[in-house]
Amino acid sequence: MTRGLRALPILLLLVACSTARPTPGPTPCSTPLTDGPPGRAGSGAATRMIGYADDLVERGEVQEAFRVYERVLRDYPADPASASALYGLGRLQAAPGSQLRSYRAAHATFSRLLSEYPQSRWESEARAWRAVLGDLLAREDETARVKTQLERLRRTDLDLERRH
């Protein structure tokens, strides 16, 4: 099985978790976006803003949620809760149905999360997202390259037909 196909189940799981509605009781997809136990959650304001952004996502108000996550990053850059803001941004950018979908931006956001907050609770998920998105981007680049080659071959074929 190729590397891209092996990554597909992981991508599907991550997408399901990023778009899942909360269910009663704790599940991997319904974990609140705060960093660790209450004593490590960062400033109350940043954590409350992330909770608000998470609620906006659940209501489908992704543009506003995006702005709130970005505001946390801008206003509380040293706060540990900023890792959750980056994770929230990355999820919005990676969600296939999101109007903000950009796999390149999501890859960059998860890379930033790993770089700036290597010990955050999101480390393993961010690594998985980044790996799957990297494979997806490589596949998209390859597809674009093949399409360009096919178009050149088509034009060459048409030119040859015209000459004969």
mmCIF file of N, CA, C and O in Angstrom, residues 26-125:
data_model
loop_
_atom_site.group_PDB
_atom_site.id
_atom_site.type_symbol
_atom_site.label_atom_id
_atom_site.label_comp_id
_atom_site.label_asym_id
_atom_site.label_seq_id
_atom_site.Cartn_x
_atom_site.Cartn_y
_atom_site.Cartn_z
ATOM 1 N N PRO A 26 -16.647 12.077 27.912
ATOM 2 C CA PRO A 26 -15.431 12.450 27.210
ATOM 3 C C PRO A 26 -15.124 11.500 26.059
ATOM 4 O O PRO A 26 -15.260 10.295 26.178
ATOM 5 N N THR A 27 -14.774 12.085 24.923
ATOM 6 C CA THR A 27 -14.296 11.327 23.768
ATOM 7 C C THR A 27 -13.111 12.083 23.215
ATOM 8 O O THR A 27 -12.940 13.283 23.496
ATOM 9 N N PRO A 28 -12.277 11.447 22.402
ATOM 10 C CA PRO A 28 -11.144 12.166 21.834
ATOM 11 C C PRO A 28 -11.572 13.392 21.031
ATOM 12 O O PRO A 28 -10.857 14.368 20.949
ATOM 13 N N CYS A 29 -12.749 13.342 20.411
ATOM 14 C CA CYS A 29 -13.191 14.458 19.581
ATOM 15 C C CYS A 29 -13.843 15.577 20.384
ATOM 16 O O CYS A 29 -13.996 16.682 19.890
ATOM 17 N N SER A 30 -14.274 15.298 21.606
ATOM 18 C CA SER A 30 -14.996 16.321 22.356
ATOM 19 C C SER A 30 -14.146 16.942 23.453
ATOM 20 O O SER A 30 -14.658 17.643 24.306
ATOM 21 N N THR A 31 -12.845 16.707 23.414
ATOM 22 C CA THR A 31 -11.958 17.281 24.412
ATOM 23 C C THR A 31 -11.945 18.795 24.262
ATOM 24 O O THR A 31 -11.769 19.297 23.159
ATOM 25 N N PRO A 32 -12.137 19.564 25.321
ATOM 26 C CA PRO A 32 -12.107 21.012 25.198
ATOM 27 C C PRO A 32 -10.708 21.490 24.825
ATOM 28 O O PRO A 32 -9.713 20.853 25.160
ATOM 29 N N LEU A 33 -10.643 22.590 24.121
ATOM 30 C CA LEU A 33 -9.364 23.117 23.673
ATOM 31 C C LEU A 33 -8.697 23.957 24.752
ATOM 32 O O LEU A 33 -8.554 25.163 24.634
ATOM 33 N N THR A 34 -8.258 23.337 25.815
ATOM 34 C CA THR A 34 -7.464 23.996 26.834
ATOM 35 C C THR A 34 -6.231 23.161 27.067
ATOM 36 O O THR A 34 -6.208 21.983 26.727
ATOM 37 N N ASP A 35 -5.196 23.736 27.586
ATOM 38 C CA ASP A 35 -3.935 23.037 27.738
ATOM 39 C C ASP A 35 -3.786 22.388 29.101
ATOM 40 O O ASP A 35 -3.370 23.012 30.044
ATOM 41 N N GLY A 36 -4.124 21.104 29.166
ATOM 42 C CA GLY A 36 -3.842 20.325 30.349
ATOM 43 C C GLY A 36 -4.744 20.626 31.521
ATOM 44 O O GLY A 36 -5.817 21.181 31.391
ATOM 45 N N PRO A 37 -4.267 20.260 32.727
ATOM 46 C CA PRO A 37 -5.059 20.440 33.932
ATOM 47 C C PRO A 37 -5.297 21.911 34.242
ATOM 48 O O PRO A 37 -4.582 22.775 33.745
ATOM 49 N N PRO A 38 -6.292 22.206 35.069
ATOM 50 C CA PRO A 38 -6.647 23.599 35.340
ATOM 51 C C PRO A 38 -5.468 24.479 35.736
ATOM 52 O O PRO A 38 -5.401 25.619 35.337
ATOM 53 N N GLY A 39 -4.521 23.974 36.456
ATOM 54 C CA GLY A 39 -3.383 24.801 36.873
ATOM 55 C C GLY A 39 -2.476 25.213 35.739
ATOM 56 O O GLY A 39 -1.724 26.158 35.862
ATOM 57 N N ARG A 40 -2.549 24.492 34.595
ATOM 58 C CA ARG A 40 -1.681 24.805 33.466
ATOM 59 C C ARG A 40 -2.442 25.435 32.309
ATOM 60 O O ARG A 40 -1.909 25.584 31.231
ATOM 61 N N ALA A 41 -3.659 25.787 32.483
ATOM 62 C CA ALA A 41 -4.496 26.221 31.369
ATOM 63 C C ALA A 41 -4.158 27.602 30.845
ATOM 64 O O ALA A 41 -4.674 28.007 29.831
ATOM 65 N N GLY A 42 -3.284 28.344 31.472
ATOM 66 C CA GLY A 42 -2.956 29.681 30.995
ATOM 67 C C GLY A 42 -3.887 30.704 31.615
ATOM 68 O O GLY A 42 -4.583 30.440 32.582
ATOM 69 N N SER A 43 -3.876 31.897 31.036
ATOM 70 C CA SER A 43 -4.699 32.960 31.591
ATOM 71 C C SER A 43 -6.172 32.640 31.417
ATOM 72 O O SER A 43 -6.567 32.001 30.456
ATOM 73 N N GLY A 44 -6.943 33.093 32.341
ATOM 74 C CA GLY A 44 -8.383 32.872 32.243
ATOM 75 C C GLY A 44 -8.982 33.491 31.007
ATOM 76 O O GLY A 44 -9.845 32.900 30.375
ATOM 77 N N ALA A 45 -8.515 34.681 30.645
ATOM 78 C CA ALA A 45 -9.084 35.373 29.484
ATOM 79 C C ALA A 45 -8.827 34.597 28.200
ATOM 80 O O ALA A 45 -9.736 34.398 27.390
ATOM 81 N N ALA A 46 -7.594 34.144 27.998
ATOM 82 C CA ALA A 46 -7.259 33.406 26.778
ATOM 83 C C ALA A 46 -8.049 32.100 26.719
ATOM 84 O O ALA A 46 -8.588 31.732 25.672
ATOM 85 N N THR A 47 -8.137 31.416 27.837
ATOM 86 C CA THR A 47 -8.856 30.148 27.883
ATOM 87 C C THR A 47 -10.342 30.367 27.614
ATOM 88 O O THR A 47 -10.963 29.587 26.878
ATOM 89 N N ARG A 48 -10.926 31.426 28.174
ATOM 90 C CA ARG A 48 -12.346 31.729 27.922
ATOM 91 C C ARG A 48 -12.569 32.066 26.448
ATOM 92 O O ARG A 48 -13.571 31.646 25.857
ATOM 93 N N MET A 49 -11.630 32.806 25.858
ATOM 94 C CA MET A 49 -11.764 33.158 24.442
ATOM 95 C C MET A 49 -11.719 31.900 23.564
ATOM 96 O O MET A 49 -12.472 31.789 22.596
ATOM 97 N N ILE A 50 -10.863 30.967 23.915
ATOM 98 C CA ILE A 50 -10.781 29.726 23.139
ATOM 99 C C ILE A 50 -12.077 28.936 23.287
ATOM 100 O O ILE A 50 -12.600 28.394 22.311
ATOM 101 N N GLY A 51 -12.608 28.880 24.497
ATOM 102 C CA GLY A 51 -13.900 28.213 24.701
ATOM 103 C C GLY A 51 -15.000 28.855 23.867
ATOM 104 O O GLY A 51 -15.834 28.161 23.266
ATOM 105 N N TYR A 52 -14.981 30.191 23.809
ATOM 106 C CA TYR A 52 -15.960 30.918 23.001
ATOM 107 C C TYR A 52 -15.774 30.573 21.524
ATOM 108 O O TYR A 52 -16.752 30.307 20.801
ATOM 109 N N ALA A 53 -14.529 30.555 21.055
ATOM 110 C CA ALA A 53 -14.255 30.214 19.655
ATOM 111 C C ALA A 53 -14.713 28.787 19.345
ATOM 112 O O ALA A 53 -15.292 28.533 18.286
ATOM 113 N N ASP A 54 -14.469 27.869 20.280
ATOM 114 C CA ASP A 54 -14.916 26.488 20.093
ATOM 115 C C ASP A 54 -16.441 26.432 19.949
ATOM 116 O O ASP A 54 -16.969 25.695 19.110
ATOM 117 N N ASP A 55 -17.136 27.214 20.770
ATOM 118 C CA ASP A 55 -18.600 27.272 20.672
ATOM 119 C C ASP A 55 -19.030 27.829 19.318
ATOM 120 O O ASP A 55 -19.988 27.343 18.711
ATOM 121 N N LEU A 56 -18.318 28.841 18.835
ATOM 122 C CA LEU A 56 -18.626 29.408 17.521
ATOM 123 C C LEU A 56 -18.464 28.351 16.425
ATOM 124 O O LEU A 56 -19.282 28.268 15.508
ATOM 125 N N VAL A 57 -17.415 27.553 16.531
ATOM 126 C CA VAL A 57 -17.199 26.483 15.550
ATOM 127 C C VAL A 57 -18.379 25.524 15.566
ATOM 128 O O VAL A 57 -18.904 25.141 14.521
ATOM 129 N N GLU A 58 -18.800 25.137 16.757
ATOM 130 C CA GLU A 58 -19.935 24.205 16.880
ATOM 131 C C GLU A 58 -21.204 24.774 16.261
ATOM 132 O O GLU A 58 -22.033 24.034 15.742
ATOM 133 N N ARG A 59 -21.370 26.086 16.311
ATOM 134 C CA ARG A 59 -22.556 26.739 15.735
ATOM 135 C C ARG A 59 -22.374 27.030 14.248
ATOM 136 O O ARG A 59 -23.265 27.596 13.615
ATOM 137 N N GLY A 60 -21.210 26.695 13.709
ATOM 138 C CA GLY A 60 -20.969 26.915 12.286
ATOM 139 C C GLY A 60 -20.479 28.308 11.942
ATOM 140 O O GLY A 60 -20.405 28.662 10.763
ATOM 141 N N GLU A 61 -20.131 29.105 12.928
ATOM 142 C CA GLU A 61 -19.653 30.468 12.696
ATOM 143 C C GLU A 61 -18.122 30.464 12.618
ATOM 144 O O GLU A 61 -17.431 31.034 13.462
ATOM 145 N N VAL A 62 -17.610 29.811 11.559
ATOM 146 C CA VAL A 62 -16.172 29.570 11.485
ATOM 147 C C VAL A 62 -15.352 30.836 11.242
ATOM 148 O O VAL A 62 -14.233 30.954 11.736
ATOM 149 N N GLN A 63 -15.888 31.781 10.504
ATOM 150 C CA GLN A 63 -15.152 33.034 10.267
ATOM 151 C C GLN A 63 -14.894 33.761 11.577
ATOM 152 O O GLN A 63 -13.787 34.228 11.834
ATOM 153 N N GLU A 64 -15.940 33.869 12.398
ATOM 154 C CA GLU A 64 -15.789 34.551 13.683
ATOM 155 C C GLU A 64 -14.878 33.758 14.614
ATOM 156 O O GLU A 64 -14.055 34.330 15.322
ATOM 157 N N ALA A 65 -15.015 32.442 14.612
ATOM 158 C CA ALA A 65 -14.135 31.599 15.439
ATOM 159 C C ALA A 65 -12.682 31.808 15.024
ATOM 160 O O ALA A 65 -11.799 31.938 15.883
ATOM 161 N N PHE A 66 -12.446 31.869 13.734
ATOM 162 C CA PHE A 66 -11.091 32.095 13.217
ATOM 163 C C PHE A 66 -10.526 33.404 13.760
ATOM 164 O O PHE A 66 -9.386 33.465 14.220
ATOM 165 N N ARG A 67 -11.352 34.458 13.737
ATOM 166 C CA ARG A 67 -10.910 35.766 14.245
ATOM 167 C C ARG A 67 -10.595 35.705 15.748
ATOM 168 O O ARG A 67 -9.640 36.324 16.210
ATOM 169 N N VAL A 68 -11.389 34.964 16.504
ATOM 170 C CA VAL A 68 -11.151 34.852 17.950
ATOM 171 C C VAL A 68 -9.850 34.095 18.209
ATOM 172 O O VAL A 68 -9.032 34.516 19.037
ATOM 173 N N TYR A 69 -9.639 32.977 17.514
ATOM 174 C CA TYR A 69 -8.385 32.241 17.679
ATOM 175 C C TYR A 69 -7.189 33.142 17.340
ATOM 176 O O TYR A 69 -6.194 33.162 18.060
ATOM 177 N N GLU A 70 -7.297 33.884 16.252
ATOM 178 C CA GLU A 70 -6.199 34.787 15.873
ATOM 179 C C GLU A 70 -5.985 35.871 16.924
ATOM 180 O O GLU A 70 -4.849 36.265 17.190
ATOM 181 N N ARG A 71 -7.062 36.357 17.513
ATOM 182 C CA ARG A 71 -6.939 37.385 18.548
ATOM 183 C C ARG A 71 -6.210 36.839 19.775
ATOM 184 O O ARG A 71 -5.384 37.534 20.383
ATOM 185 N N VAL A 72 -6.495 35.595 20.133
ATOM 186 C CA VAL A 72 -5.775 34.972 21.254
ATOM 187 C C VAL A 72 -4.287 34.958 20.942
ATOM 188 O O VAL A 72 -3.457 35.316 21.786
ATOM 189 N N LEU A 73 -3.936 34.569 19.731
ATOM 190 C CA LEU A 73 -2.520 34.516 19.349
ATOM 191 C C LEU A 73 -1.875 35.899 19.371
ATOM 192 O O LEU A 73 -0.721 36.048 19.769
ATOM 193 N N ARG A 74 -2.619 36.889 18.961
ATOM 194 C CA ARG A 74 -2.103 38.260 18.924
ATOM 195 C C ARG A 74 -2.013 38.870 20.322
ATOM 196 O O ARG A 74 -0.993 39.466 20.688
ATOM 197 N N ASP A 75 -3.063 38.699 21.127
ATOM 198 C CA ASP A 75 -3.135 39.360 22.429
ATOM 199 C C ASP A 75 -2.455 38.589 23.561
ATOM 200 O O ASP A 75 -2.098 39.173 24.579
ATOM 201 N N TYR A 76 -2.293 37.269 23.395
ATOM 202 C CA TYR A 76 -1.707 36.431 24.457
ATOM 203 C C TYR A 76 -0.618 35.518 23.866
ATOM 204 O O TYR A 76 -0.690 34.294 24.003
ATOM 205 N N PRO A 77 0.389 36.086 23.202
ATOM 206 C CA PRO A 77 1.375 35.250 22.496
ATOM 207 C C PRO A 77 2.171 34.319 23.403
ATOM 208 O O PRO A 77 2.591 33.254 22.962
ATOM 209 N N ALA A 78 2.391 34.677 24.653
ATOM 210 C CA ALA A 78 3.186 33.839 25.553
ATOM 211 C C ALA A 78 2.324 32.904 26.401
ATOM 212 O O ALA A 78 2.851 32.095 27.154
ATOM 213 N N ASP A 79 1.028 33.009 26.276
ATOM 214 C CA ASP A 79 0.120 32.196 27.086
ATOM 215 C C ASP A 79 0.096 30.757 26.562
ATOM 216 O O ASP A 79 -0.023 30.552 25.352
ATOM 217 N N PRO A 80 0.205 29.775 27.437
ATOM 218 C CA PRO A 80 0.138 28.380 26.986
ATOM 219 C C PRO A 80 -1.156 28.051 26.242
ATOM 220 O O PRO A 80 -1.185 27.148 25.413
ATOM 221 N N ALA A 81 -2.223 28.782 26.520
ATOM 222 C CA ALA A 81 -3.495 28.544 25.836
ATOM 223 C C ALA A 81 -3.404 28.878 24.352
ATOM 224 O O ALA A 81 -4.249 28.438 23.567
ATOM 225 N N SER A 82 -2.379 29.607 23.949
ATOM 226 C CA SER A 82 -2.204 29.920 22.532
ATOM 227 C C SER A 82 -1.994 28.660 21.706
ATOM 228 O O SER A 82 -2.316 28.639 20.514
ATOM 229 N N ALA A 83 -1.479 27.615 22.309
ATOM 230 C CA ALA A 83 -1.338 26.335 21.593
ATOM 231 C C ALA A 83 -2.720 25.837 21.155
ATOM 232 O O ALA A 83 -2.885 25.333 20.041
ATOM 233 N N SER A 84 -3.702 26.004 22.008
ATOM 234 C CA SER A 84 -5.064 25.591 21.663
ATOM 235 C C SER A 84 -5.635 26.452 20.552
ATOM 236 O O SER A 84 -6.397 25.966 19.713
ATOM 237 N N ALA A 85 -5.279 27.730 20.548
ATOM 238 C CA ALA A 85 -5.726 28.605 19.469
ATOM 239 C C ALA A 85 -5.136 28.143 18.131
ATOM 240 O O ALA A 85 -5.839 28.093 17.120
ATOM 241 N N LEU A 86 -3.856 27.793 18.131
ATOM 242 C CA LEU A 86 -3.239 27.289 16.904
ATOM 243 C C LEU A 86 -3.895 25.981 16.467
ATOM 244 O O LEU A 86 -4.154 25.773 15.272
ATOM 245 N N TYR A 87 -4.167 25.115 17.413
ATOM 246 C CA TYR A 87 -4.819 23.850 17.072
ATOM 247 C C TYR A 87 -6.206 24.111 16.469
ATOM 248 O O TYR A 87 -6.576 23.502 15.462
ATOM 249 N N GLY A 88 -6.955 25.020 17.069
ATOM 250 C CA GLY A 88 -8.269 25.367 16.528
ATOM 251 C C GLY A 88 -8.179 25.940 15.124
ATOM 252 O O GLY A 88 -8.964 25.582 14.241
ATOM 253 N N LEU A 89 -7.206 26.828 14.893
ATOM 254 C CA LEU A 89 -7.011 27.389 13.556
ATOM 255 C C LEU A 89 -6.687 26.289 12.550
ATOM 256 O O LEU A 89 -7.247 26.251 11.451
ATOM 257 N N GLY A 90 -5.766 25.409 12.927
ATOM 258 C CA GLY A 90 -5.383 24.331 12.030
ATOM 259 C C GLY A 90 -6.547 23.433 11.671
ATOM 260 O O GLY A 90 -6.711 23.032 10.514
ATOM 261 N N ARG A 91 -7.386 23.131 12.660
ATOM 262 C CA ARG A 91 -8.568 22.307 12.387
ATOM 263 C C ARG A 91 -9.502 22.998 11.405
ATOM 264 O O ARG A 91 -10.039 22.358 10.505
ATOM 265 N N LEU A 92 -9.710 24.297 11.587
ATOM 266 C CA LEU A 92 -10.580 25.022 10.656
ATOM 267 C C LEU A 92 -9.996 25.015 9.246
ATOM 268 O O LEU A 92 -10.722 24.890 8.259
ATOM 269 N N GLN A 93 -8.684 25.173 9.143
ATOM 270 C CA GLN A 93 -8.034 25.217 7.833
ATOM 271 C C GLN A 93 -7.989 23.851 7.168
ATOM 272 O O GLN A 93 -7.902 23.765 5.950
ATOM 273 N N ALA A 94 -8.052 22.781 7.944
ATOM 274 C CA ALA A 94 -7.959 21.428 7.390
ATOM 275 C C ALA A 94 -9.319 20.790 7.121
ATOM 276 O O ALA A 94 -9.396 19.812 6.383
ATOM 277 N N ALA A 95 -10.374 21.323 7.698
ATOM 278 C CA ALA A 95 -11.700 20.717 7.548
ATOM 279 C C ALA A 95 -12.172 20.828 6.098
ATOM 280 O O ALA A 95 -12.258 21.930 5.558
ATOM 281 N N PRO A 96 -12.473 19.698 5.463
ATOM 282 C CA PRO A 96 -12.859 19.724 4.047
ATOM 283 C C PRO A 96 -14.063 20.610 3.752
ATOM 284 O O PRO A 96 -14.107 21.265 2.731
ATOM 285 N N GLY A 97 -15.034 20.677 4.643
ATOM 286 C CA GLY A 97 -16.228 21.474 4.395
ATOM 287 C C GLY A 97 -16.115 22.930 4.806
ATOM 288 O O GLY A 97 -17.029 23.710 4.593
ATOM 289 N N SER A 98 -14.994 23.314 5.371
ATOM 290 C CA SER A 98 -14.826 24.677 5.872
ATOM 291 C C SER A 98 -14.580 25.657 4.741
ATOM 292 O O SER A 98 -13.833 25.375 3.809
ATOM 293 N N GLN A 99 -15.193 26.806 4.842
ATOM 294 C CA GLN A 99 -14.936 27.857 3.854
ATOM 295 C C GLN A 99 -13.519 28.410 3.990
ATOM 296 O O GLN A 99 -13.044 29.114 3.112
ATOM 297 N N LEU A 100 -12.846 28.066 5.066
ATOM 298 C CA LEU A 100 -11.468 28.515 5.303
ATOM 299 C C LEU A 100 -10.443 27.450 4.897
ATOM 300 O O LEU A 100 -9.255 27.619 5.141
ATOM 301 N N ARG A 101 -10.910 26.354 4.288
ATOM 302 C CA ARG A 101 -10.020 25.233 3.988
ATOM 303 C C ARG A 101 -8.841 25.652 3.123
ATOM 304 O O ARG A 101 -8.982 26.227 2.059
ATOM 305 N N SER A 102 -7.669 25.377 3.664
ATOM 306 C CA SER A 102 -6.411 25.559 2.948
ATOM 307 C C SER A 102 -5.429 24.580 3.567
ATOM 308 O O SER A 102 -4.959 24.788 4.686
ATOM 309 N N TYR A 103 -5.154 23.506 2.849
ATOM 310 C CA TYR A 103 -4.269 22.490 3.404
ATOM 311 C C TYR A 103 -2.857 23.029 3.629
ATOM 312 O O TYR A 103 -2.193 22.645 4.578
ATOM 313 N N ARG A 104 -2.413 23.927 2.785
ATOM 314 C CA ARG A 104 -1.078 24.526 2.976
ATOM 315 C C ARG A 104 -1.047 25.371 4.251
ATOM 316 O O ARG A 104 -0.111 25.304 5.031
ATOM 317 N N ALA A 105 -2.079 26.166 4.440
ATOM 318 C CA ALA A 105 -2.141 26.991 5.652
ATOM 319 C C ALA A 105 -2.251 26.108 6.893
ATOM 320 O O ALA A 105 -1.612 26.381 7.914
ATOM 321 N N ALA A 106 -3.043 25.040 6.821
ATOM 322 C CA ALA A 106 -3.179 24.130 7.956
ATOM 323 C C ALA A 106 -1.842 23.471 8.276
ATOM 324 O O ALA A 106 -1.460 23.365 9.442
ATOM 325 N N HIS A 107 -1.118 23.043 7.256
ATOM 326 C CA HIS A 107 0.198 22.426 7.462
ATOM 327 C C HIS A 107 1.121 23.420 8.164
ATOM 328 O O HIS A 107 1.820 23.069 9.126
ATOM 329 N N ALA A 108 1.103 24.676 7.710
ATOM 330 C CA ALA A 108 1.943 25.709 8.327
ATOM 331 C C ALA A 108 1.507 25.973 9.773
ATOM 332 O O ALA A 108 2.349 26.168 10.658
ATOM 333 N N THR A 109 0.210 25.978 10.029
ATOM 334 C CA THR A 109 -0.297 26.226 11.379
ATOM 335 C C THR A 109 0.109 25.098 12.325
ATOM 336 O O THR A 109 0.573 25.361 13.446
ATOM 337 N N PHE A 110 -0.031 23.858 11.889
ATOM 338 C CA PHE A 110 0.368 22.738 12.754
ATOM 339 C C PHE A 110 1.891 22.719 12.943
ATOM 340 O O PHE A 110 2.373 22.369 14.019
ATOM 341 N N SER A 111 2.632 23.123 11.925
ATOM 342 C CA SER A 111 4.099 23.221 12.072
ATOM 343 C C SER A 111 4.451 24.291 13.097
ATOM 344 O O SER A 111 5.344 24.095 13.929
ATOM 345 N N ARG A 112 3.747 25.411 13.038
ATOM 346 C CA ARG A 112 3.975 26.481 14.016
ATOM 347 C C ARG A 112 3.649 26.006 15.428
ATOM 348 O O ARG A 112 4.388 26.293 16.381
ATOM 349 N N LEU A 113 2.550 25.282 15.573
ATOM 350 C CA LEU A 113 2.173 24.739 16.877
ATOM 351 C C LEU A 113 3.290 23.858 17.432
ATOM 352 O O LEU A 113 3.687 23.991 18.590
ATOM 353 N N LEU A 114 3.832 22.980 16.593
ATOM 354 C CA LEU A 114 4.908 22.094 17.038
ATOM 355 C C LEU A 114 6.184 22.853 17.352
ATOM 356 O O LEU A 114 6.921 22.498 18.263
ATOM 357 N N SER A 115 6.429 23.914 16.616
ATOM 358 C CA SER A 115 7.633 24.711 16.828
ATOM 359 C C SER A 115 7.542 25.566 18.094
ATOM 360 O O SER A 115 8.476 25.602 18.896
ATOM 361 N N GLU A 116 6.423 26.238 18.270
ATOM 362 C CA GLU A 116 6.280 27.168 19.384
ATOM 363 C C GLU A 116 5.837 26.505 20.689
ATOM 364 O O GLU A 116 6.125 27.027 21.767
ATOM 365 N N TYR A 117 5.141 25.384 20.587
ATOM 366 C CA TYR A 117 4.616 24.711 21.779
ATOM 367 C C TYR A 117 4.892 23.195 21.672
ATOM 368 O O TYR A 117 3.958 22.393 21.598
ATOM 369 N N PRO A 118 6.165 22.808 21.654
ATOM 370 C CA PRO A 118 6.502 21.391 21.432
ATOM 371 C C PRO A 118 6.001 20.452 22.524
ATOM 372 O O PRO A 118 5.850 19.257 22.276
ATOM 373 N N GLN A 119 5.728 20.953 23.701
ATOM 374 C CA GLN A 119 5.262 20.101 24.798
ATOM 375 C C GLN A 119 3.762 20.248 25.059
ATOM 376 O O GLN A 119 3.276 19.810 26.095
ATOM 377 N N SER A 120 3.027 20.859 24.141
ATOM 378 C CA SER A 120 1.597 21.065 24.374
ATOM 379 C C SER A 120 0.848 19.739 24.299
ATOM 380 O O SER A 120 1.346 18.747 23.773
ATOM 381 N N ARG A 121 -0.349 19.755 24.781
ATOM 382 C CA ARG A 121 -1.187 18.556 24.731
ATOM 383 C C ARG A 121 -1.553 18.182 23.310
ATOM 384 O O ARG A 121 -2.043 17.095 23.040
ATOM 385 N N TRP A 122 -1.332 19.092 22.377
ATOM 386 C CA TRP A 122 -1.697 18.865 20.979
ATOM 387 C C TRP A 122 -0.543 18.295 20.157
ATOM 388 O O TRP A 122 -0.690 18.096 18.962
ATOM 389 N N GLU A 123 0.588 18.045 20.781
ATOM 390 C CA GLU A 123 1.778 17.641 20.032
ATOM 391 C C GLU A 123 1.533 16.418 19.144
ATOM 392 O O GLU A 123 1.811 16.458 17.944
ATOM 393 N N SER A 124 1.018 15.338 19.680
ATOM 394 C CA SER A 124 0.853 14.125 18.867
ATOM 395 C C SER A 124 -0.184 14.324 17.765
ATOM 396 O O SER A 124 0.022 13.881 16.628
ATOM 397 N N GLU A 125 -1.272 15.011 18.067
ATOM 398 C CA GLU A 125 -2.283 15.259 17.036
ATOM 399 C C GLU A 125 -1.749 16.197 15.963
ATOM 400 O O GLU A 125 -2.012 16.000 14.778
#
